Short mmCIF file of C-alpha atoms in Angstrom, two decimals:
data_model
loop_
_atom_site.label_atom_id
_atom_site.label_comp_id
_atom_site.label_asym_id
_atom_site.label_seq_id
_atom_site.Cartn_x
_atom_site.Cartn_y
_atom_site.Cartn_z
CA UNK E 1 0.00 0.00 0.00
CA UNK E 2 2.76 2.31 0.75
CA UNK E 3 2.85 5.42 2.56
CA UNK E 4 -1.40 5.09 3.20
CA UNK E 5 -2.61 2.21 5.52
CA UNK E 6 -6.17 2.20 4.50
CA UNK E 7 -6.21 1.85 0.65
CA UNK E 8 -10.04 3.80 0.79
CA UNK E 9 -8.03 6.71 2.17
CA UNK E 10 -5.35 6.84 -0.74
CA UNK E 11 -8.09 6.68 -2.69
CA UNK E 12 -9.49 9.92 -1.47
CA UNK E 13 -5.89 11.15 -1.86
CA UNK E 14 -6.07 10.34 -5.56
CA UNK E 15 -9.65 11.97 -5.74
CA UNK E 16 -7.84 15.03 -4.48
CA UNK E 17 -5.61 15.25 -7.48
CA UNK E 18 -7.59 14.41 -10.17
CA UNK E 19 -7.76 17.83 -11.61
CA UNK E 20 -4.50 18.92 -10.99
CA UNK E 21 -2.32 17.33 -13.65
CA UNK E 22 -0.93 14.32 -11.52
CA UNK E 23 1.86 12.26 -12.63
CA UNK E 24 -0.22 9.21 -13.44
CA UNK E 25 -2.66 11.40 -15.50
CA UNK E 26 -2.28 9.77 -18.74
CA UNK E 27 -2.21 6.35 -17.50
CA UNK E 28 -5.73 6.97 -15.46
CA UNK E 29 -7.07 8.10 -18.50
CA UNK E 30 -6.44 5.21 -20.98
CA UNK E 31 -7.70 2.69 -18.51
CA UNK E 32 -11.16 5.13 -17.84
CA UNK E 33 -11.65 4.55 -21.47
CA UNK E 34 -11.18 1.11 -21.67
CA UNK E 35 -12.65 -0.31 -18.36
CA UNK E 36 -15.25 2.68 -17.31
CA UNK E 37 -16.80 3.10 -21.14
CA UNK E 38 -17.68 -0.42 -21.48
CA UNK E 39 -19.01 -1.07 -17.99
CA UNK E 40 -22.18 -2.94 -17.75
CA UNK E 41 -24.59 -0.46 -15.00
CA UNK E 42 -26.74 -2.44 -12.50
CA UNK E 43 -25.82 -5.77 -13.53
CA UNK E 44 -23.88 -6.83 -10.06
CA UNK E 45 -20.42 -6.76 -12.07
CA UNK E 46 -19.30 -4.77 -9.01
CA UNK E 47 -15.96 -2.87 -8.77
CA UNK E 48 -13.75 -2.87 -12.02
CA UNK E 49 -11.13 -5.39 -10.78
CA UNK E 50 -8.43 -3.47 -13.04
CA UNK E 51 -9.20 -0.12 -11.87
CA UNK E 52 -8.57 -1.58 -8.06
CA UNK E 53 -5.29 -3.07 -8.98
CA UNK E 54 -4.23 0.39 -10.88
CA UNK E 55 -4.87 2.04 -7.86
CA UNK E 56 -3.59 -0.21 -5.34
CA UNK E 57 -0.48 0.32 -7.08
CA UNK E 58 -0.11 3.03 -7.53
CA UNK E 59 2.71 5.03 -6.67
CA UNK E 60 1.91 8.70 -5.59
CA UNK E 61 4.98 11.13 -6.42
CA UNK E 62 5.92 13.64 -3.45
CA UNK E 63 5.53 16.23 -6.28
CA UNK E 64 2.11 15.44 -6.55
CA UNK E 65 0.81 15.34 -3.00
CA UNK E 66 2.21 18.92 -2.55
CA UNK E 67 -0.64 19.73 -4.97
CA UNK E 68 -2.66 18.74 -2.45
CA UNK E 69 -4.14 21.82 -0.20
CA UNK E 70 -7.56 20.23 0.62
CA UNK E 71 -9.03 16.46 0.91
CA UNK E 72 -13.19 15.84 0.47
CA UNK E 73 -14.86 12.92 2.03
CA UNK E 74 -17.43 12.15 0.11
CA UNK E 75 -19.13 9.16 -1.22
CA UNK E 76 -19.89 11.63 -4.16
CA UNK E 77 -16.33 11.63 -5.04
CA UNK E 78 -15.36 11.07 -8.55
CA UNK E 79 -13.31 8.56 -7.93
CA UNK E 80 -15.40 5.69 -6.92
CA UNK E 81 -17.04 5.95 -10.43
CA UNK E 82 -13.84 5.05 -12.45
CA UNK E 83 -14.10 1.76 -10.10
CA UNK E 84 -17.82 0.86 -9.67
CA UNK E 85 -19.81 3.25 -11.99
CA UNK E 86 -22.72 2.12 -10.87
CA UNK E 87 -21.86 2.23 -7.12
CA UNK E 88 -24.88 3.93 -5.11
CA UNK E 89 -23.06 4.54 -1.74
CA UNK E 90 -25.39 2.58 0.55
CA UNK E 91 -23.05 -0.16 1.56
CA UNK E 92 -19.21 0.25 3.17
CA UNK E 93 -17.22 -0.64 0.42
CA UNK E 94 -15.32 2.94 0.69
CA UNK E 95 -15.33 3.68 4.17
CA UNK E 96 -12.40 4.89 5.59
CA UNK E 97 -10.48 3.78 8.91
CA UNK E 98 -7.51 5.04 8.77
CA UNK E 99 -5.66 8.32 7.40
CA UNK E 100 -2.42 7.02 8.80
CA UNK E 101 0.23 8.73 6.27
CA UNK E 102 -1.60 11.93 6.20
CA UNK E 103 1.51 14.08 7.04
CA UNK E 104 2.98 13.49 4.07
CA UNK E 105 0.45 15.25 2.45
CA UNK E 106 2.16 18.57 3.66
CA UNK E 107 0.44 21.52 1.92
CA UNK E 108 -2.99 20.39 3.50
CA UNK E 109 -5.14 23.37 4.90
CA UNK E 110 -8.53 22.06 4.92
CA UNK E 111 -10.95 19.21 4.94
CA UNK E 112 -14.30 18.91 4.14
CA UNK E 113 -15.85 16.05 5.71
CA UNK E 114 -19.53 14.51 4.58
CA UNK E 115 -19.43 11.11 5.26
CA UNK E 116 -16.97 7.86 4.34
CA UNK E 117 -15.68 7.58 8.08
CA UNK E 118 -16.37 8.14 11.61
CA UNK E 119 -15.42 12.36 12.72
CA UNK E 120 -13.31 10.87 15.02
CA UNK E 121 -10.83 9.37 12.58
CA UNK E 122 -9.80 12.83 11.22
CA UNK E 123 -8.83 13.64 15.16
CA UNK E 124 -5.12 13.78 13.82
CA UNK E 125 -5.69 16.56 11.39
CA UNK E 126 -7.34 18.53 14.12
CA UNK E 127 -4.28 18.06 16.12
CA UNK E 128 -2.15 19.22 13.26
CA UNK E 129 -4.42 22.37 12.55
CA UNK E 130 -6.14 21.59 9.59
CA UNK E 131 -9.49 23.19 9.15
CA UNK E 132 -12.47 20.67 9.34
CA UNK E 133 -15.88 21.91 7.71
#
């Protein structure tokens, strides 16, 4: 997993830099268009198997977590629909336990927290003087 121990938290990580040019851009991109586009909705297929492994894998660049100024938890995020299109939210496939490795993610200011995890989890950003809303 790398520097996050809770893979649905590096996923919100990833969410984070999705607009903001990341190193892995291109790559992200080619397998949208081949996995995402051809995705059969409401069928039970469940996750995309190759979008998990992409981003299990995935190695995030120190360059591109300094991008990072702000983190949304959200089961709204864009990110869940490149790996289950048709995920609705109501189960706990995404939930988040852990934001262990959050301090390398060293130009955050701000969080703004909806749902995906229990308040208390984000206790260590508090501690560290990032904004919650």
């Amino acid at each position: 997993m790398g520097i996050f121990e809770d893979f649905n938290f590096k996923l919100v990580v990833i969410d984070a830099l999705l607009d903001k040019s990341p190193s892995f851009q291109k790559e992200l991109e080619s397998l949208i268009e081949k996995y995402t586009q051809n995705y059969k909705w409401y069928t039970g297929a469940g996750p995309i198997k190759e979008m998990l492994e992409f981003f299990s894998e995935l190695y995030i660049e120190q360059k591109d977590l300094d991008k990072i100024t702000e983190l949304c938890f959200d089961g709204g995020n864009e990110i869940y629909g490149y790996i289950q299109p048709d995920w609705d939210g109501e189960d706990f496939f995404f939930d988040i336990q852990s934001i262990k490795g959050v301090d390398h993610i060293k130009n955050l200011k701000s969080v703004e927290y909806i749902s995906m995890l229990d308040e208390e989890v984000l206790e260590p950003m508090k501690e560290r003087g990032i904004t919650i809303g």
